[in-house]
Amino acid sequence: MKKVLKLVVNLLSAFFIVSFLSAGTCSVDATATNQFIRCIGASSAWTYMLNLSNWANQLFADNDLEGYIGLSSLRARIDPNGSHASEVNNLVLAKNVNPNILLWSTEWSPPPQYKANNNVNGGTDNNKFLGAESGNPNSADTGYANYLVQYLQYCQSRGINLYAISPQNEPDWNPDYESCLWTAGQFEVFIRAFRTALNNAGFTSVKILFPDTVNHYGFSNLAKTTMNNATTSQYVGILATHLYGAMPSPLSSYGFSYVTNQEWWETEISGGSDLSTIQSGIELAEWIQNCFVNAGMNGFHYWWLNDLVPNNVPSKRFYALGNYSKFIRPGYYRMNATAQPSSNVYVSAYKNTNNSSPTRIVIVAYNKNSSSVSQTFNLNGANVTSVTPWITDSSRNLSKQGAITVTNNSFTYTLPGLSIVSFVGNTSNIGTPTATPTPKIFNIPGRVEAEDYKCCEGTGYHDTDTTNQGGAYRNDGVDIETCTDTGGGYNIGYAVSGEWLSYSLNVTQAGTYNIGIRVASNGSGGTFHLEIDGVNITGTLTIPNTGGWQTWQTITVNNVNITAGQKTLRLVMDGNGSTGYAGNFNYIDFTAVSNTPTFTRTATPIPPTNTPTRTATPIPPTSTPTPKIFNIPGRVEAEDYKCCEGTGYHDTDTTNQGGAYRNDGVDIETCTDT
């Protein structure tokens, strides 16, 4: 009897010890800033089993609604035979839903003429790239580089500006489908050839992503020749690996000689448990924890959209991914949090700024235990009064719960067994500068204010540091200061070589424009240029010594031809002046000089010369009417659809057979209805 009693006492003691260990506190510190998060996404390669048009909103829309996961990145496949339309269609769909989504592409195999086996498929010993191992690029290097440039040009023609290109998926793997083996030396030579081809074609901002290996063992071997070269390493924008068979390490641990500002991405992972089970969701949470917390990565990508929505039914992994992608938006930063506060409980935390005063925080916790855990979170530097949990577990799918009160910077929440919970809180630090002003679309002809660039680092702008040195208007990394030029407002300051800013344009009429750039410099200024959709439209311009940082002059570039439609303008700083800066920028004016006539509805319209019509009093087409936003309740006029082919409409031919109102491919005619 004594032995039995002793056993019971020991078991109870063990129970209380385990309960105590499982009730640790998670400390979240918003004053600490770790890496920025570029994106969380997946791949649309070979997405023929999923009708993406039916799921694009749930996958890519950025909102706070249940059932939507807000992927911020989409990885497409580059067809090796030049049949790009179906894959690029997926990019167009994603962009239509979320104009700010980051889009990039990977080649699984170069075209066959650049391979030893003369076949896009692999599985044979000679499934190898024919590029040079060292020295100057050969014809395979330059030919393949030009092929990828042609792909970028096709994307651009569809309204898609890619963020990055990966020239080879899994170059250390030789399966019998599209694939190709590369060596470390071949990458170093090809990257030089590819960067040259990109720059020559005007794609100066497109990043080269490599080596995109099976796991980090192959990554280290294939990246080292390039990343130990002082020159070629500068041409690499993103270092990337998959996770199959091994988890990554911090980028600094690989011992490369010239890691500077390259991003560090995970670009593919799948497998594991049945996708319909919560276990598959917990596995995905562990992958993200390894990438963001343990390896300090900037991007995470699941493999296949098909896996997220198998048989057109969202999987648990779909919702588990949403616990991260829906709330951790591009440009957020990871802050400090106790990574494992309790037994089998893991936590990561994020904020929407790089300083110690975030306006929004996100904490993601997952519980691997089969039983629930009461978890306490203590907050430092985040003035949060409540947080809203979103739960994915065996019975709930990214389900929004009631708000939890935060008292004295602390809250306690019971994490269900086998669950992922995202806590989202808005802080009382909200005020100016704002983290992300409402995106603006500038109508051209008109003025573009320099400070109203697009969000976020790497997609809407690039700045060489993470602090707004001017301290005005916005709290991202771009340097903005109060402007004393006529009209006041703000200007871009402290601009240096290598930085750039992007703007959304709606060019309402095609034609010739004079462009005026308002600049200032307290000394000999640096150089810059303007691009539209990746094409340099001004050439290199030099900022003069205006006599002061707030003494303004206008640099004018005349007779620039611009087509109508939705465009991306980029202001690129090319070089610094004697002050160590390129200069200050206030605004950019686009003034129409000789534009294609824009006709309007009148009582007695005058048809354009040589334009056949079907009625005696036609309404002449305009190039691109100003986009309209219809108030509901109210009427939507059928002819006032959005611009342009593939984004605002699709028509099976390119001619307006009705000859009225607009001159794109949609068929419009005069109406006699009331």
Coordinates of C-alpha atoms in Angstrom, one line a residue, residues 49-488:
M49 CA -6.1 21.5 -62.0
L50 CA -7.2 24.7 -60.1
N51 CA -9.4 27.2 -61.8
L52 CA -7.5 30.1 -60.4
S53 CA -10.0 32.7 -61.5
N54 CA -12.5 31.2 -59.0
W55 CA -10.0 31.4 -56.1
A56 CA -7.9 34.5 -56.8
N57 CA -9.8 36.7 -54.4
Q58 CA -9.6 34.3 -51.5
L59 CA -5.9 33.7 -52.2
F60 CA -4.6 37.3 -52.8
A61 CA -7.1 39.9 -51.5
D62 CA -5.7 42.0 -48.7
N63 CA -8.6 42.4 -46.3
D64 CA -9.8 41.5 -42.8
L65 CA -12.5 39.1 -43.9
E66 CA -12.7 35.5 -43.0
G67 CA -12.0 33.0 -45.8
Y68 CA -9.2 35.2 -47.4
I69 CA -5.5 34.5 -46.7
G70 CA -3.9 37.6 -48.4
L71 CA -0.8 36.0 -50.1
S72 CA 1.6 38.8 -50.8
S73 CA 3.7 37.0 -53.4
L74 CA 3.2 34.7 -56.4
R75 CA 5.9 32.6 -58.1
A76 CA 5.2 31.7 -61.7
R77 CA 6.8 29.2 -64.0
I78 CA 8.7 30.3 -67.1
D79 CA 7.8 28.1 -70.1
P80 CA 11.1 26.8 -71.8
N81 CA 9.4 26.8 -75.2
G82 CA 8.2 30.4 -75.2
S83 CA 4.5 29.6 -74.6
H84 CA 4.1 32.1 -71.8
A85 CA 0.4 33.1 -72.0
S86 CA -1.2 30.6 -69.6
E87 CA 1.4 31.1 -66.8
V88 CA 1.4 34.9 -67.1
N89 CA -2.5 34.8 -67.0
N90 CA -2.1 33.7 -63.4
L91 CA 0.1 36.8 -62.6
V92 CA -2.5 39.0 -64.2
L93 CA -5.3 37.5 -62.2
A94 CA -3.3 38.0 -59.0
K95 CA -2.5 41.6 -59.8
N96 CA -6.1 42.4 -60.7
V97 CA -7.0 41.3 -57.1
N98 CA -4.1 42.9 -55.4
P99 CA -2.2 45.6 -57.4
N100 CA 0.6 45.6 -54.7
I101 CA 1.3 41.8 -54.9
L102 CA 4.9 40.9 -55.5
L103 CA 5.3 38.8 -58.7
W104 CA 8.3 36.8 -59.7
S105 CA 9.2 33.8 -61.9
T106 CA 11.3 30.7 -62.1
E107 CA 12.6 28.7 -65.0
W108 CA 12.6 24.9 -64.5
S109 CA 14.7 24.3 -67.6
P110 CA 16.4 26.5 -70.1
P111 CA 15.3 26.1 -73.7
P112 CA 16.7 22.8 -75.1
Q113 CA 19.4 24.5 -77.3
Y114 CA 21.2 25.6 -74.1
K115 CA 21.4 22.1 -72.6
A116 CA 23.7 19.2 -73.3
N117 CA 20.8 16.8 -73.7
N118 CA 18.9 19.1 -76.1
N119 CA 15.7 18.4 -74.1
V120 CA 13.8 20.4 -71.5
N121 CA 13.3 17.3 -69.4
G122 CA 16.0 15.7 -67.3
G123 CA 16.8 12.4 -65.6
T124 CA 19.9 11.7 -67.8
D125 CA 23.6 12.2 -67.0
N126 CA 23.9 15.0 -69.6
N127 CA 20.9 17.1 -68.3
K128 CA 23.3 20.0 -67.9
F129 CA 23.5 23.7 -68.7
L130 CA 26.0 24.5 -71.5
G131 CA 27.1 27.8 -70.0
A132 CA 30.8 28.6 -69.4
E133 CA 32.4 27.4 -66.2
S134 CA 34.6 30.5 -65.8
G135 CA 35.9 33.5 -67.8
N136 CA 33.7 35.2 -70.3
P137 CA 30.1 34.2 -71.0
N138 CA 29.6 31.9 -74.0
S139 CA 26.7 31.8 -76.5
A140 CA 24.6 29.6 -74.2
D141 CA 25.0 32.2 -71.4
T142 CA 24.1 35.2 -73.6
G143 CA 21.4 33.3 -75.5
Y144 CA 19.6 32.1 -72.4
A145 CA 20.0 35.6 -70.8
N146 CA 18.3 37.2 -73.8
Y147 CA 15.5 34.5 -73.7
L148 CA 14.7 35.5 -70.1
V149 CA 14.7 39.2 -71.1
Q150 CA 12.2 38.4 -73.8
Y151 CA 10.0 36.7 -71.2
L152 CA 10.2 39.9 -69.1
Q153 CA 9.2 42.0 -72.1
Y154 CA 6.2 39.7 -72.7
C155 CA 5.2 40.1 -69.0
Q156 CA 5.6 43.9 -69.4
S157 CA 3.3 43.8 -72.4
R158 CA 0.7 42.2 -70.2
G159 CA 1.0 44.9 -67.5
I160 CA 3.2 42.8 -65.3
N161 CA 6.5 44.2 -63.8
L162 CA 8.3 41.3 -62.2
Y163 CA 10.2 41.8 -59.0
A164 CA 12.7 39.0 -59.6
I165 CA 13.8 36.2 -61.9
S166 CA 15.2 32.8 -60.8
P167 CA 17.1 31.3 -63.8
Q168 CA 17.0 27.8 -62.5
N169 CA 14.7 25.8 -60.1
E170 CA 16.6 23.2 -58.1
P171 CA 19.9 23.1 -60.1
D172 CA 21.2 20.3 -57.8
W173 CA 18.3 17.9 -58.7
N174 CA 18.0 15.8 -61.8
P175 CA 14.4 14.5 -62.1
D176 CA 12.8 13.3 -65.4
Y177 CA 10.6 16.4 -65.8
E178 CA 11.7 19.9 -66.6
S179 CA 15.1 20.4 -64.9
C180 CA 18.7 21.2 -65.4
L181 CA 22.0 20.7 -63.5
W182 CA 24.3 23.7 -63.0
T183 CA 27.7 24.2 -61.4
A184 CA 28.8 27.0 -59.1
G185 CA 31.1 28.4 -61.7
Q186 CA 28.3 28.4 -64.3
F187 CA 26.1 30.5 -62.0
E188 CA 28.9 33.1 -61.6
V189 CA 29.4 33.5 -65.3
F190 CA 25.7 33.5 -66.2
I191 CA 24.8 36.0 -63.5
R192 CA 27.2 38.5 -65.1
A193 CA 25.7 37.9 -68.6
F194 CA 22.2 38.1 -67.2
R195 CA 22.7 41.3 -65.3
T196 CA 24.2 42.9 -68.5
A197 CA 21.2 41.8 -70.6
L198 CA 18.8 43.1 -68.0
N199 CA 20.4 46.5 -67.8
N200 CA 20.7 46.8 -71.5
A201 CA 17.0 46.1 -71.9
G202 CA 16.1 48.7 -69.2
F203 CA 15.2 46.1 -66.5
T204 CA 17.6 47.6 -64.0
S205 CA 15.4 47.0 -61.0
V206 CA 14.6 43.3 -61.7
K207 CA 16.4 41.3 -59.1
I208 CA 18.3 38.1 -59.8
L209 CA 17.3 35.3 -57.4
F210 CA 19.5 32.2 -57.1
P211 CA 20.5 29.4 -56.6
D212 CA 17.0 28.2 -55.6
T213 CA 18.4 24.8 -54.5
V214 CA 16.7 21.7 -53.0
N215 CA 18.0 22.6 -49.6
H216 CA 20.7 24.6 -47.8
Y217 CA 23.4 22.0 -48.4
G218 CA 23.2 22.5 -52.1
F219 CA 22.7 26.2 -51.6
S220 CA 26.0 26.7 -49.9
N221 CA 27.9 24.7 -52.6
L222 CA 26.3 26.5 -55.6
A223 CA 26.2 30.0 -54.2
K224 CA 29.8 30.2 -52.9
T225 CA 31.6 31.1 -56.2
T226 CA 29.3 34.0 -56.9
M227 CA 29.1 35.2 -53.4
N228 CA 32.8 35.1 -52.9
N229 CA 33.3 37.3 -55.9
A230 CA 33.4 41.0 -55.1
T231 CA 31.9 42.1 -58.4
T232 CA 29.4 39.3 -59.3
S233 CA 27.9 39.2 -55.8
Q234 CA 26.6 42.7 -56.3
Y235 CA 24.4 41.5 -59.1
V236 CA 22.5 39.2 -56.8
G237 CA 19.4 40.6 -55.3
I238 CA 18.0 37.5 -53.5
L239 CA 19.6 34.4 -52.1
A240 CA 17.2 31.5 -52.0
T241 CA 16.7 27.8 -51.1
H242 CA 14.0 25.2 -50.7
L243 CA 13.5 23.3 -47.5
Y244 CA 13.4 19.7 -48.7
G245 CA 15.3 17.5 -46.2
A246 CA 17.0 20.3 -44.2
M247 CA 16.1 23.6 -42.5
P248 CA 18.1 26.7 -43.4
S249 CA 20.5 28.7 -41.2
P250 CA 21.1 32.4 -40.9
L251 CA 22.7 33.8 -44.0
S252 CA 25.8 34.9 -42.1
S253 CA 26.5 31.3 -41.1
Y254 CA 27.4 30.2 -44.7
G255 CA 30.7 32.1 -44.7
F256 CA 30.3 34.0 -48.0
S257 CA 32.7 36.9 -48.4
Y258 CA 30.4 39.5 -50.0
V259 CA 26.9 39.3 -48.5
T260 CA 25.7 42.9 -48.4
N261 CA 22.1 43.8 -48.8
Q262 CA 20.9 40.6 -50.5
E263 CA 17.5 39.3 -49.3
W264 CA 17.3 35.7 -47.9
W265 CA 14.3 33.8 -49.1
E266 CA 12.7 30.3 -48.7
T267 CA 11.1 29.6 -52.1
E268 CA 9.5 26.1 -51.9
I269 CA 8.3 23.4 -49.5
S270 CA 5.5 20.9 -49.4
G271 CA 4.8 17.3 -48.2
G272 CA 4.1 15.9 -44.8
S273 CA 0.7 15.1 -43.4
D274 CA -2.7 14.8 -45.1
L275 CA -3.6 18.3 -46.2
S276 CA -7.1 18.0 -44.7
T277 CA -5.7 17.6 -41.1
I278 CA -4.6 20.2 -38.6
Q279 CA -1.3 18.3 -38.4
S280 CA -0.5 19.6 -41.9
G281 CA -1.1 23.1 -40.7
I282 CA 1.2 22.7 -37.6
E283 CA 3.9 21.4 -40.0
L284 CA 3.6 24.6 -42.1
A285 CA 3.8 26.8 -39.0
E286 CA 7.0 25.0 -38.0
W287 CA 8.5 25.6 -41.4
I288 CA 7.7 29.3 -41.1
Q289 CA 9.1 29.5 -37.5
N290 CA 12.3 27.9 -38.7
C291 CA 12.6 30.4 -41.6
F292 CA 11.7 33.6 -39.9
V293 CA 12.9 33.1 -36.4
N294 CA 15.8 30.6 -36.6
A295 CA 17.2 31.6 -40.0
G296 CA 16.1 35.3 -40.2
M297 CA 14.7 35.0 -43.7
N298 CA 12.8 37.7 -45.5
G299 CA 10.4 35.6 -47.5
F300 CA 8.5 32.3 -47.3
H301 CA 6.8 30.4 -50.1
Y302 CA 4.7 27.3 -50.0
W303 CA 5.0 25.1 -53.1
W304 CA 1.7 24.8 -54.9
L305 CA -1.6 26.6 -55.0
N306 CA -3.1 23.3 -56.0
D307 CA -2.2 21.9 -52.6
L308 CA -3.8 24.9 -50.9
V309 CA -7.1 24.3 -52.6
P310 CA -7.2 20.6 -53.6
N311 CA -10.3 19.5 -55.5
N312 CA -11.5 23.2 -55.2
V313 CA -11.8 22.8 -51.4
P314 CA -9.5 24.9 -49.1
S315 CA -7.2 22.7 -47.1
K316 CA -6.1 23.2 -43.5
R317 CA -2.7 24.2 -44.9
F318 CA -4.5 27.0 -46.8
Y319 CA -5.8 28.5 -43.5
A320 CA -2.6 27.8 -41.6
L321 CA -0.7 29.8 -44.2
G322 CA -3.3 32.5 -43.8
N323 CA -2.4 32.8 -40.1
Y324 CA 0.8 34.3 -41.3
S325 CA 0.2 35.8 -44.8
K326 CA -3.0 37.6 -44.0
F327 CA -1.5 39.6 -41.2
I328 CA 2.3 39.9 -41.7
R329 CA 2.3 42.2 -44.6
P330 CA 5.2 43.3 -46.9
G331 CA 7.4 45.8 -45.1
Y332 CA 6.6 44.4 -41.6
Y333 CA 9.5 43.6 -39.3
R334 CA 10.0 40.8 -36.9
M335 CA 10.4 41.9 -33.3
N336 CA 11.7 39.9 -30.4
A337 CA 9.5 37.3 -28.7
T338 CA 10.2 34.3 -26.5
A339 CA 10.4 31.6 -29.2
Q340 CA 9.3 28.7 -27.0
P341 CA 7.7 30.1 -23.9
S342 CA 6.0 26.8 -22.9
S343 CA 6.4 23.1 -23.7
N344 CA 5.6 22.6 -27.4
V345 CA 4.3 26.2 -27.8
Y346 CA 6.2 28.4 -30.3
V347 CA 5.8 32.1 -31.0
S348 CA 6.9 34.7 -33.4
A349 CA 6.0 38.4 -33.4
Y350 CA 5.9 41.2 -36.0
K351 CA 5.3 45.0 -36.3
N352 CA 4.4 47.3 -39.1
T353 CA 7.4 49.6 -38.8
N354 CA 11.2 49.5 -38.2
N355 CA 11.1 51.7 -35.2
S356 CA 9.9 51.3 -31.6
S357 CA 6.5 52.8 -32.1
P358 CA 4.4 50.4 -34.2
T359 CA 0.8 51.1 -35.0
R360 CA 0.0 47.4 -35.6
I361 CA 1.5 44.3 -34.1
V362 CA 1.0 40.6 -34.9
I363 CA 1.8 37.7 -32.7
V364 CA 1.5 34.1 -34.0
A365 CA 1.6 31.2 -31.6
Y366 CA 1.1 27.5 -32.4
N367 CA 0.5 24.8 -29.9
K368 CA 1.8 21.3 -30.8
N369 CA 0.3 19.7 -27.6
S370 CA -2.9 17.8 -28.0
S371 CA -4.3 19.6 -24.9
S372 CA -4.8 23.3 -24.4
V373 CA -2.2 25.6 -22.9
S374 CA -2.9 28.8 -20.9
Q375 CA -0.3 31.2 -22.3
T376 CA 0.6 34.6 -20.9
F377 CA 2.0 37.3 -23.2
N378 CA 3.8 40.3 -21.7
L379 CA 4.3 43.3 -24.1
N380 CA 7.0 45.9 -24.1
G381 CA 6.8 49.0 -26.3
A382 CA 3.4 48.3 -27.8
N383 CA 0.6 50.4 -26.4
V384 CA -2.1 47.8 -27.1
T385 CA -5.4 47.8 -25.3
S386 CA -6.8 44.7 -27.0
V387 CA -5.8 41.9 -29.4
T388 CA -8.1 39.9 -31.7
P389 CA -7.3 36.2 -32.0
W390 CA -7.8 34.3 -35.3
I391 CA -7.7 30.5 -34.8
T392 CA -7.0 27.6 -37.0
D393 CA -7.5 24.2 -35.4
S394 CA -9.3 20.9 -36.1
S395 CA -12.7 22.5 -36.2
R396 CA -12.0 26.2 -37.1
N397 CA -10.5 27.7 -40.2
L398 CA -8.8 31.1 -39.6
S399 CA -11.8 32.0 -37.5
K400 CA -12.0 35.5 -36.0
Q401 CA -12.7 35.5 -32.2
G402 CA -13.7 38.2 -29.8
A403 CA -11.2 40.8 -28.8
I404 CA -9.0 40.1 -25.7
T405 CA -8.4 42.9 -23.3
V406 CA -4.7 43.8 -22.6
T407 CA -4.2 45.0 -19.0
N408 CA -0.9 46.5 -17.9
N409 CA 0.7 45.4 -21.1
S410 CA -0.2 41.7 -20.5
F411 CA -2.8 39.2 -21.6
T412 CA -3.4 35.5 -21.1
Y413 CA -5.1 33.3 -23.7
T414 CA -5.9 29.6 -23.8
L415 CA -4.3 28.1 -26.9
P416 CA -6.4 25.1 -28.0
G417 CA -4.6 21.8 -28.5
L418 CA -3.1 21.5 -32.0
S419 CA -3.8 25.0 -33.0
I420 CA -2.4 28.1 -34.7
V421 CA -3.5 31.5 -33.3
S422 CA -2.7 34.9 -34.7
F423 CA -3.2 37.8 -32.3
V424 CA -3.7 41.2 -34.1
G425 CA -3.6 44.5 -32.2
N426 CA -3.6 48.1 -33.2
T427 CA -1.7 50.4 -30.8
S428 CA -2.3 53.8 -29.4
N429 CA 0.8 55.0 -31.2
I430 CA -1.2 55.8 -34.3
G431 CA -0.5 59.3 -35.6
T432 CA 1.8 61.1 -38.0
P433 CA 4.0 60.1 -39.6
T434 CA 1.7 57.3 -41.0
A435 CA 3.1 53.9 -41.8
T436 CA 1.4 53.5 -45.2
P437 CA -0.5 56.4 -46.6
T438 CA -3.4 55.5 -48.9
P439 CA -1.9 54.5 -52.3
K440 CA -2.3 57.2 -54.9
I441 CA -2.8 56.9 -58.6
F442 CA -1.6 60.1 -60.4
N443 CA -3.5 61.2 -63.6
I444 CA -1.2 62.2 -66.4
P445 CA -1.0 65.0 -67.6
G446 CA -0.5 66.2 -64.1
R447 CA 1.9 66.3 -61.1
V448 CA 3.4 63.5 -59.2
E449 CA 4.4 64.3 -55.6
A450 CA 7.7 62.7 -54.8
E451 CA 6.7 61.7 -51.3
D452 CA 3.6 59.7 -52.5
Y453 CA 5.5 56.7 -53.7
K454 CA 4.1 53.2 -53.5
C455 CA 4.4 50.8 -50.6
C456 CA 6.7 49.0 -49.6
E457 CA 10.5 48.4 -49.4
G458 CA 11.6 46.5 -52.5
T459 CA 8.3 46.8 -54.3
G460 CA 7.3 50.5 -54.0
Y461 CA 10.8 51.9 -53.1
H462 CA 14.3 51.0 -52.2
D463 CA 16.2 52.9 -49.5
T464 CA 19.7 52.0 -48.3
D465 CA 18.8 52.3 -44.6
T466 CA 15.6 51.7 -42.6
T467 CA 15.2 55.1 -41.0
N468 CA 13.3 58.1 -42.2
Q469 CA 16.1 60.7 -41.6
G470 CA 13.8 63.6 -42.3
G471 CA 11.2 62.4 -39.8
A472 CA 8.2 63.7 -41.7
Y473 CA 5.0 62.3 -43.3
R474 CA 5.7 58.5 -43.4
N475 CA 7.6 56.2 -41.1
D476 CA 9.2 53.7 -43.5
G477 CA 12.8 53.9 -44.6
V478 CA 12.5 56.7 -47.2
D479 CA 13.8 60.1 -46.0
I480 CA 11.1 62.8 -46.2
E481 CA 11.3 66.3 -44.8
T482 CA 9.1 69.4 -44.7
C483 CA 9.4 71.4 -47.9
T484 CA 9.6 75.2 -48.1
D485 CA 9.2 75.4 -51.9
T486 CA 6.1 77.2 -53.3
G487 CA 3.1 75.1 -52.2
G488 CA 4.9 73.7 -49.1

